[in-house]
Coordinates of C-alpha atoms in Angstrom, one line a residue:
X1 CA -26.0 -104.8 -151.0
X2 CA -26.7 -102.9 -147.5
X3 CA -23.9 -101.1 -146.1
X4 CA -21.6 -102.5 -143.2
X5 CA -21.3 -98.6 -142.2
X6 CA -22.4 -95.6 -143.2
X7 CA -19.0 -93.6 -143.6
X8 CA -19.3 -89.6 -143.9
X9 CA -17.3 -88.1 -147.1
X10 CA -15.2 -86.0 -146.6
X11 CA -13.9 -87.7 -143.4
X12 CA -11.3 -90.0 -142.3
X13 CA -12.9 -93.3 -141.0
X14 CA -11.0 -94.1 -138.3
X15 CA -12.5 -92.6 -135.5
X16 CA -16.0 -92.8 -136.5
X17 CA -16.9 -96.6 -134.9
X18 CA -15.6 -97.9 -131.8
X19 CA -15.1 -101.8 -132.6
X20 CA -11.8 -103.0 -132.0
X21 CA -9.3 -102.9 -134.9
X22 CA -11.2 -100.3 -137.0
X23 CA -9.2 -97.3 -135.7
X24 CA -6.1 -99.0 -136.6
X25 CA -7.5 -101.0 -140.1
X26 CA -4.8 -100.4 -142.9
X27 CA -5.7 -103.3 -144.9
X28 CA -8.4 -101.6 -147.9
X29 CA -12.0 -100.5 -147.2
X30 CA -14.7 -100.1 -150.1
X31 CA -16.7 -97.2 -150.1
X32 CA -19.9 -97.2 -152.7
X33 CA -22.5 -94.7 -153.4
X34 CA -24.9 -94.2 -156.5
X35 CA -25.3 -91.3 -158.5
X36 CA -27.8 -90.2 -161.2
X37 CA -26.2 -88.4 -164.0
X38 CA -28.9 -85.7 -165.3
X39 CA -29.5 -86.5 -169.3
X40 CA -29.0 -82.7 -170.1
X41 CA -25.3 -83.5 -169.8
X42 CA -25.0 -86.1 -172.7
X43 CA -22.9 -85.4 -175.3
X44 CA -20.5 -84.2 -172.4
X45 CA -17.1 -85.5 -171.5
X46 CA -17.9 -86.7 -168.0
X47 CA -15.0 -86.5 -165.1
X48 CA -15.1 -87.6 -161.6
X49 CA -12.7 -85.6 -159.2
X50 CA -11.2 -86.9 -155.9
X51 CA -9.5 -84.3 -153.8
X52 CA -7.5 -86.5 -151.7
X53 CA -7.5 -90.6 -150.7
X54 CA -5.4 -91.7 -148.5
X55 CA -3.1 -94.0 -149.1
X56 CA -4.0 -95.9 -152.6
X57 CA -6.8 -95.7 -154.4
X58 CA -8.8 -97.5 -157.2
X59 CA -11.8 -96.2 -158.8
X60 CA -14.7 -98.3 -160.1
X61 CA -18.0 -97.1 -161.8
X62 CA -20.7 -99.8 -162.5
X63 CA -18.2 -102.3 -162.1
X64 CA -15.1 -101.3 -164.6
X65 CA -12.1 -99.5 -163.0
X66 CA -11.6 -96.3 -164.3
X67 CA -8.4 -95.3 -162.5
X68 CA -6.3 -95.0 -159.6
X69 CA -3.7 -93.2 -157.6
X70 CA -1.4 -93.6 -155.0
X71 CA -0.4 -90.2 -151.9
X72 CA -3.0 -89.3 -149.7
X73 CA -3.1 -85.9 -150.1
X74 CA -3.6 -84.4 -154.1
X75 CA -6.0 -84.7 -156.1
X76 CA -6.9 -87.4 -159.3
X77 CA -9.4 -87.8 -162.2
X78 CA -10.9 -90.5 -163.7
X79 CA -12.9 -89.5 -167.1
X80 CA -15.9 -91.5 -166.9
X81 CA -17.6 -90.5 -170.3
X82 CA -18.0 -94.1 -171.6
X83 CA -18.8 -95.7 -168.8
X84 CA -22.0 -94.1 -167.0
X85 CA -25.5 -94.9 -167.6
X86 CA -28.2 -92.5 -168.4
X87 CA -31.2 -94.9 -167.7
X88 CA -30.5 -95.7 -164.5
X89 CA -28.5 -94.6 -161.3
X90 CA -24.4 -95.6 -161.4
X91 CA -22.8 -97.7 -159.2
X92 CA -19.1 -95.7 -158.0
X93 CA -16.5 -97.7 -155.9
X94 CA -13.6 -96.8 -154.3
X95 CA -11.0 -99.1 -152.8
X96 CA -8.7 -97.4 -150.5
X97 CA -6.0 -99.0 -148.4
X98 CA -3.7 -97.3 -146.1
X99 CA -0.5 -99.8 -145.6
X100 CA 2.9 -97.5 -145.7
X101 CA 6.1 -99.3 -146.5
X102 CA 10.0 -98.5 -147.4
X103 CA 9.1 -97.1 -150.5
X104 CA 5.7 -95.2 -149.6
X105 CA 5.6 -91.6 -149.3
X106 CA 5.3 -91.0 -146.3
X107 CA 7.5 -94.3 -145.4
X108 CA 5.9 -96.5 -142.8
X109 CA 5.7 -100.5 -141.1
X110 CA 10.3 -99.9 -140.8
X111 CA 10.2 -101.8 -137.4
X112 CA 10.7 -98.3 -136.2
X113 CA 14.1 -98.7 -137.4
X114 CA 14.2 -94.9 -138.9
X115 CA 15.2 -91.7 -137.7
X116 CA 17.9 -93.6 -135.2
X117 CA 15.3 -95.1 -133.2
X118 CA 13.6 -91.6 -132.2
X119 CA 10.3 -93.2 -132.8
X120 CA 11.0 -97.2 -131.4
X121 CA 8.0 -99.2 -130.3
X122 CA 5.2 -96.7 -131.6
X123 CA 2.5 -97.6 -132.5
X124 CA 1.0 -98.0 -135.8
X125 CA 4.9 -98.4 -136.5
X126 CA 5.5 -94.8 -138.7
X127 CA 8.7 -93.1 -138.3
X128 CA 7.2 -89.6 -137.8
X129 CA 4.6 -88.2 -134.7
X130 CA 1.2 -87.9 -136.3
X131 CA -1.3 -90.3 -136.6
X132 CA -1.8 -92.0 -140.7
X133 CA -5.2 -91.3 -141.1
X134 CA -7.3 -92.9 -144.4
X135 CA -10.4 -92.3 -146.1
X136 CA -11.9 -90.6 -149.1
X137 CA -10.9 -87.6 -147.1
X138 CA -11.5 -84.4 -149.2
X139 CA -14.1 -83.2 -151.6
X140 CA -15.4 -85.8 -154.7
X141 CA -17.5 -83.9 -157.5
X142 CA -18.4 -84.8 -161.3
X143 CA -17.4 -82.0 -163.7
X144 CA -18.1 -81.6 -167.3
X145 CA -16.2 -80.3 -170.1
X146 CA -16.8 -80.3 -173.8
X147 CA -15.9 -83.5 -175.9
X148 CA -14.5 -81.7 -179.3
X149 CA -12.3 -79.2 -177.7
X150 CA -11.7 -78.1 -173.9
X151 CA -9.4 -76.1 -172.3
X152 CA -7.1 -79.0 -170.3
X153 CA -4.4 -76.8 -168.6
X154 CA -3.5 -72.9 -167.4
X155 CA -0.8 -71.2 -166.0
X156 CA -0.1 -67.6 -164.5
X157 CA 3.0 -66.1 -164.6
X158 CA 3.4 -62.6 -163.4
X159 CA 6.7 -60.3 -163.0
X160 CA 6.8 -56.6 -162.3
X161 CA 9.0 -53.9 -163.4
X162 CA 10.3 -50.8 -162.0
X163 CA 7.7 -48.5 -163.4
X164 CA 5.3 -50.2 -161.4
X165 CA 3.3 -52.2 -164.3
X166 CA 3.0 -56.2 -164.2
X167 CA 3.1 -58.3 -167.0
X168 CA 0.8 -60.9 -166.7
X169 CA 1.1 -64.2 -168.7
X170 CA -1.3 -66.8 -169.2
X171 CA -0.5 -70.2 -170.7
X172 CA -2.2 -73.0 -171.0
X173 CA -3.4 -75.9 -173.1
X174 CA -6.6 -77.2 -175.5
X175 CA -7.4 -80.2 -176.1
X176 CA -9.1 -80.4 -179.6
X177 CA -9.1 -81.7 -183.0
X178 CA -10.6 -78.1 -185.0
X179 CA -8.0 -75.8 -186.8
X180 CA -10.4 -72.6 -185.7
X181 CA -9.6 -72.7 -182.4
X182 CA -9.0 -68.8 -180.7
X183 CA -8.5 -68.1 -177.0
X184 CA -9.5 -65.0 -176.2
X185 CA -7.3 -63.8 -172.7
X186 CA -8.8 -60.9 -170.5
X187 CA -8.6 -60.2 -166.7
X188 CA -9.8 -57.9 -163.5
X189 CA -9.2 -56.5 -160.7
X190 CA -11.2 -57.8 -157.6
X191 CA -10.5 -54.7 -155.3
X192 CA -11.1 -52.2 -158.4
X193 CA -13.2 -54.1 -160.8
X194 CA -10.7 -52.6 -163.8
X195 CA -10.7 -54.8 -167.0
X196 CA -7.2 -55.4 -168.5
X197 CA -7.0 -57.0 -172.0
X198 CA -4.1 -59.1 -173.8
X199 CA -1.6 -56.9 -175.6
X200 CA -2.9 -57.8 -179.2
X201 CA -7.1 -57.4 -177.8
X202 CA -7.1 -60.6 -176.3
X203 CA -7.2 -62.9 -179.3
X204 CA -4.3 -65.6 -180.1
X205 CA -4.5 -68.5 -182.0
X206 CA -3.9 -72.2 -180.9
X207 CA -1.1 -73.9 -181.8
X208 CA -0.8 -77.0 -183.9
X209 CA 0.4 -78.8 -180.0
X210 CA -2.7 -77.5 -178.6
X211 CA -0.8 -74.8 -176.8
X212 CA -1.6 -71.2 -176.0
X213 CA 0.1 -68.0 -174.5
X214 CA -1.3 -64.7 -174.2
X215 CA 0.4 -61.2 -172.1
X216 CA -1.7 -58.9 -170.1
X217 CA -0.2 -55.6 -169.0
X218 CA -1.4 -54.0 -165.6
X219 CA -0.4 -50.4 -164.9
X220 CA 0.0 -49.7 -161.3
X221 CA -0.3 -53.0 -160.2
X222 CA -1.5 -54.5 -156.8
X223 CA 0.3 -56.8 -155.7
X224 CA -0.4 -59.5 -153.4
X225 CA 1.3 -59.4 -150.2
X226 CA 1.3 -60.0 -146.3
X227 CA -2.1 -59.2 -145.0
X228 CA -2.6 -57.4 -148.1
X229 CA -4.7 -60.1 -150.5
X230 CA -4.7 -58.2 -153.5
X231 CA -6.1 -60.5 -156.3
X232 CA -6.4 -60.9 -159.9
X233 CA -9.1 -63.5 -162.0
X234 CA -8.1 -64.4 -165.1
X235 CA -10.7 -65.1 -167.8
X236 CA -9.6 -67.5 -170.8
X237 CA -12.3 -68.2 -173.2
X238 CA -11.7 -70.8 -176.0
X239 CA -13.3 -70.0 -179.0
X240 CA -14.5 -73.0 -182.6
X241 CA -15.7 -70.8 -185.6
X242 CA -17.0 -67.5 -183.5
X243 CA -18.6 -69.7 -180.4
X244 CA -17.5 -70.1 -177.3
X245 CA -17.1 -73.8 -176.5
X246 CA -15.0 -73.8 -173.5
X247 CA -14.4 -71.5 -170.4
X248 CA -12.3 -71.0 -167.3
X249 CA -11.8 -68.4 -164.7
X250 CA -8.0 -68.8 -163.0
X251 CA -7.3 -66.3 -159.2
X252 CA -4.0 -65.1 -159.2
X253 CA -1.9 -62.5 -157.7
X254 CA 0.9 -60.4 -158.6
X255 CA 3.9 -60.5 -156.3
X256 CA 7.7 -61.0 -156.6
X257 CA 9.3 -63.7 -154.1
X258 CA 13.6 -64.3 -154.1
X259 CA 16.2 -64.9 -151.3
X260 CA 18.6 -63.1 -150.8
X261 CA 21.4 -64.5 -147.9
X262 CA 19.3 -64.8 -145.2
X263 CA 16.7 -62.5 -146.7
X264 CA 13.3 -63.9 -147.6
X265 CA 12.0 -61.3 -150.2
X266 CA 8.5 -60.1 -150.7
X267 CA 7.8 -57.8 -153.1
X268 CA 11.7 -56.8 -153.2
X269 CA 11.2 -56.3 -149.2
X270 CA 12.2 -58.7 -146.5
X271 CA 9.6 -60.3 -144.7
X272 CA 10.2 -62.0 -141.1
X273 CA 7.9 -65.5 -140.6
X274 CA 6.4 -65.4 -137.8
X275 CA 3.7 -69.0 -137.7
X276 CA 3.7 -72.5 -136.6
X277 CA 3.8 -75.9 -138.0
X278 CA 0.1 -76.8 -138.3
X279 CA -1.6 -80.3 -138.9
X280 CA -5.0 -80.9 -140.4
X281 CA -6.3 -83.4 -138.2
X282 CA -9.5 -82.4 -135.8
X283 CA -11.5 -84.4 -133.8
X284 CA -14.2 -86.8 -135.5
X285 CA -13.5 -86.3 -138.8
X286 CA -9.5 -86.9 -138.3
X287 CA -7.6 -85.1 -141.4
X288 CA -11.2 -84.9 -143.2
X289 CA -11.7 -81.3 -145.0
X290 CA -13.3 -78.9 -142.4
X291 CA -14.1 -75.6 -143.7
X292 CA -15.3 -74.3 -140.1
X293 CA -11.7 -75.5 -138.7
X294 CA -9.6 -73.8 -141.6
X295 CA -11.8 -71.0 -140.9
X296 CA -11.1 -70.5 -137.2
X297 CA -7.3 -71.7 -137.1
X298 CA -6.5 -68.7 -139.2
X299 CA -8.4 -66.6 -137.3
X300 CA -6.1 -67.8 -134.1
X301 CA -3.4 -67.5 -136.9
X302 CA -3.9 -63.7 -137.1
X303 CA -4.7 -63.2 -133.4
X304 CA -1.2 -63.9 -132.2
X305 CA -0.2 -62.2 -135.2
X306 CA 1.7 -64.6 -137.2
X307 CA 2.1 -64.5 -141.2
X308 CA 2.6 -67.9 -142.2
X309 CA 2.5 -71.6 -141.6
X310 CA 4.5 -74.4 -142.9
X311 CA 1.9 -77.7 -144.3
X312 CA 3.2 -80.2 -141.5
X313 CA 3.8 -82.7 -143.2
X314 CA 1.9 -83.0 -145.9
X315 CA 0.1 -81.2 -149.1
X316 CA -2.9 -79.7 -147.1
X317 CA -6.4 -79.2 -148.6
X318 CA -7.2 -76.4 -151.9
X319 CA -9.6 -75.1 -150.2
X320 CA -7.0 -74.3 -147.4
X321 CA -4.4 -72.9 -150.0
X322 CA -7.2 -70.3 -151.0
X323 CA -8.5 -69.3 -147.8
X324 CA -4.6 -68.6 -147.1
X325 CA -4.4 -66.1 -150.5
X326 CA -7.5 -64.2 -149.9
X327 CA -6.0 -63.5 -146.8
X328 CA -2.9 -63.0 -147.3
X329 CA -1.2 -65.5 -145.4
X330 CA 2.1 -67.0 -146.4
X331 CA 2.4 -70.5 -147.0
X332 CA 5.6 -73.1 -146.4
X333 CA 4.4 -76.0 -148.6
X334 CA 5.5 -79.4 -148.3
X335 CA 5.7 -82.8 -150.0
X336 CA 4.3 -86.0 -147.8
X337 CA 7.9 -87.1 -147.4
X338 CA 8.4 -86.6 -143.9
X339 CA 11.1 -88.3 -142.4
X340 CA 12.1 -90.2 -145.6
X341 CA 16.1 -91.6 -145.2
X342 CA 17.6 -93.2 -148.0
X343 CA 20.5 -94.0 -145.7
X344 CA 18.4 -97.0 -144.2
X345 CA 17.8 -98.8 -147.5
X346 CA 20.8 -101.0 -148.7
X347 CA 18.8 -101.8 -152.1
X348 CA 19.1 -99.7 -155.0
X349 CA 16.0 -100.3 -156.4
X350 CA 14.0 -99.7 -153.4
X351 CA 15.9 -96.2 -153.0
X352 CA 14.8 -95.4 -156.6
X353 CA 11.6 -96.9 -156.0
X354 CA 11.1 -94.5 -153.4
X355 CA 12.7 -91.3 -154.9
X356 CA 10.5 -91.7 -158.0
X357 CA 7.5 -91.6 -155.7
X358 CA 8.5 -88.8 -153.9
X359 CA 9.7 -86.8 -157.0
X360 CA 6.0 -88.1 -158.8
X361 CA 4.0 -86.5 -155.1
X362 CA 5.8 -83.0 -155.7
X363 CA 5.2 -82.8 -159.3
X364 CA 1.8 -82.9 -158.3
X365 CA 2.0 -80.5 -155.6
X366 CA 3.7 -77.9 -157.8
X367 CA 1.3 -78.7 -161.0
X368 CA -2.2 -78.0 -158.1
X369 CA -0.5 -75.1 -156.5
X370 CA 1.3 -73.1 -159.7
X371 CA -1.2 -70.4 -159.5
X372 CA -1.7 -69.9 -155.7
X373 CA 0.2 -66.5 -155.2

């Protein structure tokens, strides 16, 4: 059926049409699009990618749901292998609805009861000072990955030792039923372009659990620092009988980080924070991914010479994350559970309800983030 609107993606909706209630609309909004899947891609696993909907989200494709997801801002899949046509174009759906609650993280619709009344009579009624903008608001894509065996997870963990040389470990995780399945483990430098290999030549076996872990030594490391974006790609390549079936390239950087009293340490060395609290929203497009915004606020970042910027109040974009480690800009990272208090919520349940929600959102942000230096 035609369209009531034609809605912009990525973008929050709210400010894009003047009627009255649509700015403040919580209640769910369908988006639908078709896509054409290209026939050279069967025999594929198929997987549809969201990078962020805010609040809740369900996920249709020619009419069966294929998943959902609830906190605005980290990404979810939904494998879609079975479900696609290859005759004809697909039908994808998205519900997304945008009412907060007690147990919602963030928390909203309190009577403006929290925070001792700081934020009484606001309105929408959210105890904390942004506006809750929804939408399909950051990047959608279908990826592909093989169907027999695929490389599902990876990890970089680096430490550094007095002599100057990094050890460099790379974990990770395969899907797969073969018992020939090798990963072979290499990596470069992107300011020198010199190779490093895994101790035993790169090559390590898959375990039974699907699990792999492979050490890279680096002589006179770089590391990552302040202003100083020193960084590393990983190359994992997942071998079936001498083939390569499966292949992933993983940024990282090498760089020690502890506290110490009141010492933040960098690299063993203290570093002083100098930065704002930041927000994503911009005009038009509301908290919508903006490339040309990320790109200039750092810009105004560095020209009053901060360091660093805490993610008020929220999980901001990947794309943000990355533009922050290529150059070299420190990050305070933060879950969506601004201005959460247990204290107002006599039920037990609904406090657990909560917590478990909150605890779920920074799993996520941890699992997205592991690798960003």
């Amino acid at each position: 059926f035609e369209a009531e609107k034609h809605v912009p993606v990525p973008a929050s909706y709210n400010d894009l049409y003047a009627e009255e209630g649509f700015r403040m609309w919580k209640d769910g909004m369908w988006y639908q699009r078709e896509f054409a899947v290209p026939k050279t891609l069967q025999g594929e696993r198929l997987v549809l990618r969201f990078g962020a909907v805010a609040y809740r989200a369900r996920v249709f494709v020619n009419g069966r749901e294929v998943g959902s997801h609830e906190g605005g801002h980290l990404p979810f899949e939904c494998e879609v292998t079975d479900v696609v046509s290859w005759d004809y174009p697909n039908l994808l759906c998205v519900r997304c609805e945008n009412r907060l609650s007690a147990t919602t993280v963030p928390m909203g619709e309190l009577r403006n009861a929290g925070e001792n009344g700081q934020f009484a009579g606001q309105y929408p009624d959210v105890p904390f000072d942004f506006f809750p903008y929804a939408g399909i608001q950051r990047d959608v894509c279908l990826y592909t990955t093989p169907k027999a065996a695929y490389l599902e997870s990876v990890r970089v963990t680096t430490a550094v030792g007095a002599d100057g040389v990094a050890t460099v470990t790379i974990a990770g995780r395969v899907v797969g039923v073969s018992e020939n399945l090798i990963v072979d483990v290499r990596c470069h430098s992107r300011q020198t372009h010199r190779h490093y290999d895994a101790y035993d030549g790169g090559h390590g076996n898959v375990s039974v659990s699907g699990n792999f872990t492979a050490d890279i030594r680096i002589p006179d490391a770089e590391l990552w620092g302040v202003f100083q974006p020193n960084l590393y790609d990983a190359e994992i390549l997942l071998y079936d009988g001498g083939g390569v079936v499966d292949a992933y390239e993983q940024r990282f950087g090498i760089r020690t980080i502890r506290v110490t009293g009141n010492r933040l340490l960098l690299n063993g060395k203290p570093v002083y924070l100098q930065g704002f609290g930041r927000h994503e929203d911009f005009p038009i497009i509301g908290r919508g991914l903006c490339h040309a915004a990320n790109v200039r606020d750092h810009e105004l970042l560095k020209w009053v010479n901060a360091n660093s910027y805490r993610t008020t109040h929220y999980p901001y974009s990947e794309e943000l994350v990355r533009l922050a480690d290529e150059q070299g800009i420190l990050l305070i990272a933060e879950a969506p559970a601004v201005s959460v208090n247990f204290d107002h919520l006599q039920d037990e349940g609904v406090r657990r309800e909560l917590y478990d929600r909150h605890a779920t959102m920074l799993k996520e942000l941890i699992d997205r983030d592991f690798n960003a230096p």
